[in-house]
């Protein structure tokens, strides 16, 4: 059965994280930027990088199907003689591209940049780009250059088992992806929409995982996530902030009894409805 596409409700959930993980530059969300140049199916707005030694350039606002050649959407190094530095929110959601080839000058992102790209199966990054990298396991996944941030797991990648690398602490987007087992490993912070429409047979997380909303880490929401079973990994000695629990893998709840998420296989009897603070996402 085809899964329903879930619309993203909150933009730039991780702008604060972007600012902390330099040299990646964050982009604030808001009203649509003014289109100042269009070419080859891509619309651009003006963009000034935080590094004042660099010239002004462009941000990609929208890439249509006209920009896709043989299934690949290429973000150029330059357009109209100006560097292309940035990718704005959901810039490729309507492109239909299967592969995204990112140019050498891209250095800034809206945290919703890669959301709802339902046709994307993988990424390529220009070898001169020093901000991003692609890890080509079973599916090509986009990361910050040092692996600390998983930028996007392709929505249209083949269903697979996936364990996030040990170095990764933050996830921007895995929306609408399909997994057998999904192990977030050392991840402790995710965007509000990271798992919107995501499906996993087994979903493993740390007991201190938080969701970032309006630049504030809050209790994990699991917004839009569908999982058959939850596994909560306890923290190691000396680590702080543990609060997530599970009852036989059928739910996620907090240590003070707030129900955060039910598994897709849970029964009504799996929930203690006498406890306060029920919350579903």
Coordinates of N, CA and C in Angstrom, one line a residue, residues 29-155:
X29 N 14.1 30.4 8.1 CA 12.9 30.2 7.4 C 12.0 31.5 7.5
X30 N 11.1 31.5 6.6 CA 10.2 32.7 6.6 C 9.4 32.8 5.3
X31 N 9.0 33.9 4.9 CA 8.3 34.1 3.6 C 9.2 33.8 2.5
X32 N 8.6 33.4 1.4 CA 9.4 33.0 0.2 C 10.3 34.2 -0.2
X33 N 11.5 33.9 -0.6 CA 12.5 34.9 -1.0 C 12.1 35.4 -2.4
X34 N 12.5 36.5 -2.8 CA 12.3 37.1 -4.1 C 13.2 36.4 -5.1
X35 N 12.5 35.9 -6.2 CA 13.3 35.3 -7.3 C 13.9 36.4 -8.1
X36 N 15.3 36.3 -8.2 CA 16.0 37.3 -9.0 C 16.6 36.8 -10.3
X37 N 16.6 35.5 -10.4 CA 17.2 34.9 -11.6 C 16.6 33.5 -11.8
X38 N 16.3 33.1 -13.0 CA 15.8 31.8 -13.4 C 16.5 31.3 -14.6
X39 N 17.0 30.1 -14.6 CA 17.7 29.5 -15.7 C 17.7 28.0 -15.6
X40 N 17.4 27.3 -16.7 CA 17.5 25.8 -16.8 C 16.6 25.1 -15.8
X41 N 15.4 25.7 -15.5 CA 14.5 25.1 -14.6 C 14.8 25.3 -13.1
X42 N 15.7 26.2 -12.8 CA 16.0 26.5 -11.4 C 15.8 28.0 -11.1
X43 N 15.1 28.3 -10.0 CA 14.9 29.7 -9.6 C 15.8 30.0 -8.5
X44 N 16.4 31.2 -8.5 CA 17.4 31.7 -7.6 C 17.0 33.0 -6.9
X45 N 17.4 33.1 -5.6 CA 17.3 34.4 -4.9 C 18.7 34.8 -4.5
X46 N 18.8 36.1 -4.1 CA 20.1 36.6 -3.7 C 20.5 36.0 -2.4
X47 N 21.8 35.8 -2.2 CA 22.3 35.2 -1.0 C 23.7 35.8 -0.7
X48 N 23.9 36.2 0.6 CA 25.2 36.7 1.0 C 25.7 35.7 2.1
X49 N 26.9 35.1 1.8 CA 27.4 34.1 2.8 C 27.9 34.8 4.1
X50 N 28.0 34.1 5.2 CA 28.4 34.6 6.4 C 29.9 35.0 6.4
X51 N 30.7 34.3 5.5 CA 32.1 34.7 5.3 C 32.1 35.9 4.4
X52 N 32.4 37.1 5.0 CA 32.4 38.3 4.3 C 33.5 38.5 3.2
X53 N 34.4 37.5 3.2 CA 35.5 37.6 2.2 C 35.0 37.0 0.9
X54 N 33.9 36.4 0.9 CA 33.3 35.8 -0.3 C 32.3 36.7 -1.0
X55 N 32.3 36.7 -2.3 CA 31.3 37.5 -3.0 C 29.9 37.1 -2.8
X56 N 28.9 38.0 -3.0 CA 27.5 37.6 -2.9 C 27.2 36.6 -4.0
X57 N 26.1 35.8 -3.8 CA 25.8 34.8 -4.8 C 24.3 34.5 -4.7
X58 N 24.0 33.2 -5.0 CA 22.6 32.8 -5.1 C 22.2 31.7 -4.1
X59 N 20.9 31.6 -3.8 CA 20.4 30.5 -3.1 C 19.4 29.8 -4.1
X60 N 19.3 28.5 -4.1 CA 18.3 27.8 -4.9 C 17.0 27.8 -4.2
X61 N 16.0 28.4 -4.8 CA 14.6 28.4 -4.2 C 13.8 27.3 -4.7
X62 N 13.9 26.9 -5.9 CA 13.0 25.9 -6.5 C 13.7 25.3 -7.7
X63 N 13.7 24.0 -7.8 CA 14.1 23.3 -9.0 C 13.0 22.5 -9.6
X64 N 12.6 22.7 -10.8 CA 11.5 22.1 -11.4 C 11.9 20.8 -12.2
X65 N 11.0 20.1 -12.8 CA 11.3 19.0 -13.6 C 12.2 19.4 -14.8
X66 N 12.1 20.6 -15.2 CA 12.9 21.1 -16.4 C 14.4 21.1 -16.1
X67 N 14.7 21.1 -14.8 CA 16.1 21.1 -14.4 C 16.7 19.7 -14.4
X68 N 15.9 18.7 -14.5 CA 16.4 17.3 -14.4 C 16.7 16.7 -15.8
X69 N 18.0 16.2 -15.8 CA 18.5 15.5 -17.0 C 18.8 14.1 -16.7
X70 N 18.1 13.2 -17.4 CA 18.4 11.7 -17.2 C 18.3 11.3 -15.8
X71 N 17.3 11.9 -15.1 CA 17.1 11.6 -13.7 C 17.9 12.3 -12.7
X72 N 18.8 13.2 -13.1 CA 19.7 13.9 -12.2 C 19.5 15.4 -12.2
X73 N 19.3 15.9 -11.0 CA 19.2 17.4 -10.8 C 20.6 17.9 -10.4
X74 N 21.2 18.7 -11.2 CA 22.5 19.3 -10.9 C 22.4 20.7 -10.4
X75 N 23.0 20.9 -9.2 CA 23.1 22.2 -8.6 C 24.4 22.8 -9.1
X76 N 24.4 23.8 -9.9 CA 25.7 24.3 -10.5 C 26.6 25.0 -9.6
X77 N 27.8 25.1 -9.9 CA 28.7 25.9 -9.1 C 28.4 27.4 -9.2
X78 N 27.9 27.8 -10.4 CA 27.6 29.2 -10.6 C 26.4 29.3 -11.5
X79 N 25.7 30.5 -11.4 CA 24.6 30.8 -12.3 C 24.6 32.3 -12.6
X80 N 24.5 32.6 -13.8 CA 24.6 34.0 -14.2 C 25.8 34.7 -13.7
X81 N 26.9 34.0 -13.6 CA 28.2 34.5 -13.2 C 28.4 34.7 -11.7
X82 N 27.4 34.2 -10.9 CA 27.5 34.2 -9.5 C 27.6 32.8 -8.8
X83 N 28.3 32.7 -7.7 CA 28.4 31.4 -7.0 C 27.0 31.0 -6.5
X84 N 26.7 29.7 -6.6 CA 25.5 29.2 -6.0 C 25.9 28.6 -4.6
X85 N 25.5 29.3 -3.5 CA 25.9 28.9 -2.2 C 25.0 28.1 -1.4
X86 N 23.7 28.3 -1.6 CA 22.7 27.8 -0.6 C 21.5 27.1 -1.2
X87 N 20.9 26.2 -0.4 CA 19.7 25.4 -0.8 C 18.6 25.8 0.2
X88 N 17.5 26.3 -0.3 CA 16.5 26.8 0.6 C 15.4 25.7 0.8
X89 N 14.4 26.0 1.6 CA 13.5 24.9 2.1 C 12.8 24.2 0.9
X90 N 12.8 22.9 1.0 CA 12.1 22.0 0.0 C 12.4 22.4 -1.4
X91 N 13.6 22.7 -1.7 CA 13.9 23.3 -3.0 C 13.7 22.3 -4.2
X92 N 13.7 21.0 -3.9 CA 13.6 20.0 -5.0 C 12.4 19.2 -4.8
X93 N 11.5 19.5 -4.0 CA 10.3 18.7 -3.7 C 9.5 18.4 -4.9
X94 N 9.5 19.3 -5.9 CA 8.7 19.1 -7.1 C 9.5 18.7 -8.3
X95 N 10.7 18.4 -8.2 CA 11.6 18.2 -9.3 C 11.4 16.8 -10.0
X96 N 11.1 15.8 -9.2 CA 11.0 14.4 -9.7 C 12.4 13.8 -9.9
X97 N 13.4 14.4 -9.4 CA 14.8 13.9 -9.6 C 15.0 12.7 -8.8
X98 N 15.9 11.8 -9.3 CA 16.3 10.6 -8.6 C 17.6 10.7 -7.9
X99 N 18.5 11.6 -8.5 CA 19.8 11.8 -8.0 C 20.0 13.3 -8.0
X100 N 20.6 13.8 -6.9 CA 21.0 15.2 -6.7 C 22.5 15.4 -6.7
X101 N 23.0 16.1 -7.7 CA 24.4 16.4 -7.8 C 24.7 17.8 -7.3
X102 N 25.4 17.9 -6.2 CA 25.6 19.2 -5.5 C 26.9 19.8 -5.9
X103 N 26.9 21.1 -6.3 CA 28.0 21.8 -6.8 C 29.1 22.2 -5.7
X104 N 30.2 22.6 -6.2 CA 31.3 22.8 -5.3 C 31.1 24.0 -4.3
X105 N 30.3 25.0 -4.6 CA 30.2 26.2 -3.8 C 29.1 26.1 -2.7
X106 N 28.2 25.0 -2.8 CA 27.1 25.0 -1.8 C 27.7 24.8 -0.4
X107 N 27.2 25.7 0.5 CA 27.8 25.7 1.9 C 26.7 26.1 2.9
X108 N 25.5 26.4 2.5 CA 24.5 26.8 3.4 C 23.1 26.1 3.1
X109 N 22.4 25.8 4.2 CA 21.1 25.0 4.0 C 20.1 25.5 4.9
X110 N 18.8 25.5 4.4 CA 17.7 25.6 5.3 C 17.6 24.1 5.9
X111 N 17.2 24.0 7.1 CA 17.1 22.6 7.7 C 16.0 21.8 7.1
X112 N 15.1 22.4 6.3 CA 14.0 21.8 5.6 C 14.4 21.6 4.1
X113 N 15.6 21.8 3.8 CA 16.0 21.8 2.4 C 15.7 20.5 1.7
X114 N 15.9 19.4 2.3 CA 15.8 18.1 1.7 C 14.5 17.4 1.9
X115 N 13.6 18.0 2.6 CA 12.3 17.4 2.9 C 11.4 17.3 1.7
X116 N 10.6 16.2 1.7 CA 9.6 15.9 0.7 C 10.1 15.7 -0.7
X117 N 11.4 15.3 -0.8 CA 12.0 15.0 -2.1 C 11.7 13.5 -2.3
X118 N 10.5 13.2 -2.6 CA 10.0 11.8 -2.5 C 10.6 10.9 -3.6
X119 N 11.2 11.5 -4.7 CA 11.7 10.6 -5.7 C 13.2 10.4 -5.6
X120 N 13.9 11.0 -4.7 CA 15.3 11.0 -4.6 C 15.8 9.7 -4.1
X121 N 16.8 9.1 -4.8 CA 17.4 7.8 -4.4 C 18.8 7.9 -3.9
X122 N 19.4 9.1 -4.2 CA 20.8 9.2 -3.8 C 21.4 10.6 -4.1
X123 N 22.6 10.8 -3.7 CA 23.3 12.1 -3.8 C 24.7 11.9 -4.4
X124 N 25.2 13.0 -5.1 CA 26.5 13.1 -5.5 C 27.0 14.5 -5.1
X125 N 28.3 14.6 -4.6 CA 28.8 15.8 -4.2 C 30.1 16.1 -5.0
X126 N 30.2 17.3 -5.5 CA 31.4 17.7 -6.3 C 32.7 17.5 -5.4
X127 N 33.7 17.0 -6.0 CA 34.9 16.7 -5.2 C 35.6 17.9 -4.6
X128 N 35.3 19.1 -5.1 CA 35.8 20.4 -4.6 C 35.0 20.9 -3.4
X129 N 33.8 20.3 -3.2 CA 33.0 20.8 -2.1 C 33.6 20.3 -0.8
X130 N 33.9 21.2 0.2 CA 34.5 20.8 1.4 C 33.5 20.8 2.6
X131 N 32.2 20.9 2.3 CA 31.2 21.0 3.3 C 30.4 19.7 3.5
X132 N 30.2 19.0 2.4 CA 29.4 17.8 2.4 C 30.2 16.6 1.9
X133 N 29.6 15.4 2.2 CA 30.2 14.2 1.7 C 29.0 13.2 1.5
X134 N 29.2 12.2 0.7 CA 28.3 11.1 0.5 C 28.9 9.8 1.0
X135 N 28.2 9.0 1.8 CA 28.7 7.7 2.2 C 27.8 6.7 1.3
X136 N 28.5 5.9 0.5 CA 27.8 5.0 -0.4 C 27.8 3.6 0.1
X137 N 26.9 3.3 1.1 CA 26.7 2.0 1.5 C 25.7 1.4 0.6
X138 N 24.7 0.7 1.2 CA 23.6 0.2 0.3 C 22.9 1.3 -0.4
X139 N 22.7 2.4 0.3 CA 22.1 3.6 -0.3 C 23.0 4.8 -0.1
X140 N 23.1 5.7 -1.1 CA 24.0 6.9 -0.9 C 23.3 8.0 0.0
X141 N 24.0 8.2 1.1 CA 23.4 9.1 2.2 C 24.3 10.4 2.3
X142 N 23.6 11.5 2.5 CA 24.3 12.8 2.5 C 24.6 13.2 3.9
X143 N 25.9 13.6 4.2 CA 26.4 14.0 5.5 C 27.2 15.3 5.4
X144 N 27.2 15.9 6.6 CA 28.2 17.0 6.8 C 29.6 16.4 6.6
X145 N 30.6 17.2 6.2 CA 31.9 16.6 5.8 C 32.6 15.7 6.8
X146 N 32.3 16.0 8.1 CA 33.0 15.2 9.2 C 32.0 14.1 9.8
X147 N 30.9 14.0 9.2 CA 30.0 12.9 9.6 C 29.1 13.2 10.8
X148 N 29.3 14.4 11.4 CA 28.5 14.7 12.6 C 27.1 14.9 12.4
X149 N 26.7 15.3 11.2 CA 25.3 15.6 10.9 C 24.9 14.8 9.6
X150 N 23.8 14.0 9.8 CA 23.2 13.3 8.6 C 22.2 14.3 8.0
X151 N 22.6 14.8 6.8 CA 21.8 15.8 6.2 C 20.5 15.2 5.6
X152 N 20.6 14.1 4.9 CA 19.4 13.5 4.3 C 19.7 12.0 4.0
X153 N 18.7 11.2 4.3 CA 18.7 9.8 3.9 C 17.6 9.8 2.8
X154 N 17.9 9.4 1.6 CA 17.0 9.5 0.4 C 15.7 8.8 0.7
X155 N 14.6 9.5 0.4 CA 13.3 9.0 0.6 C 12.9 7.8 -0.3

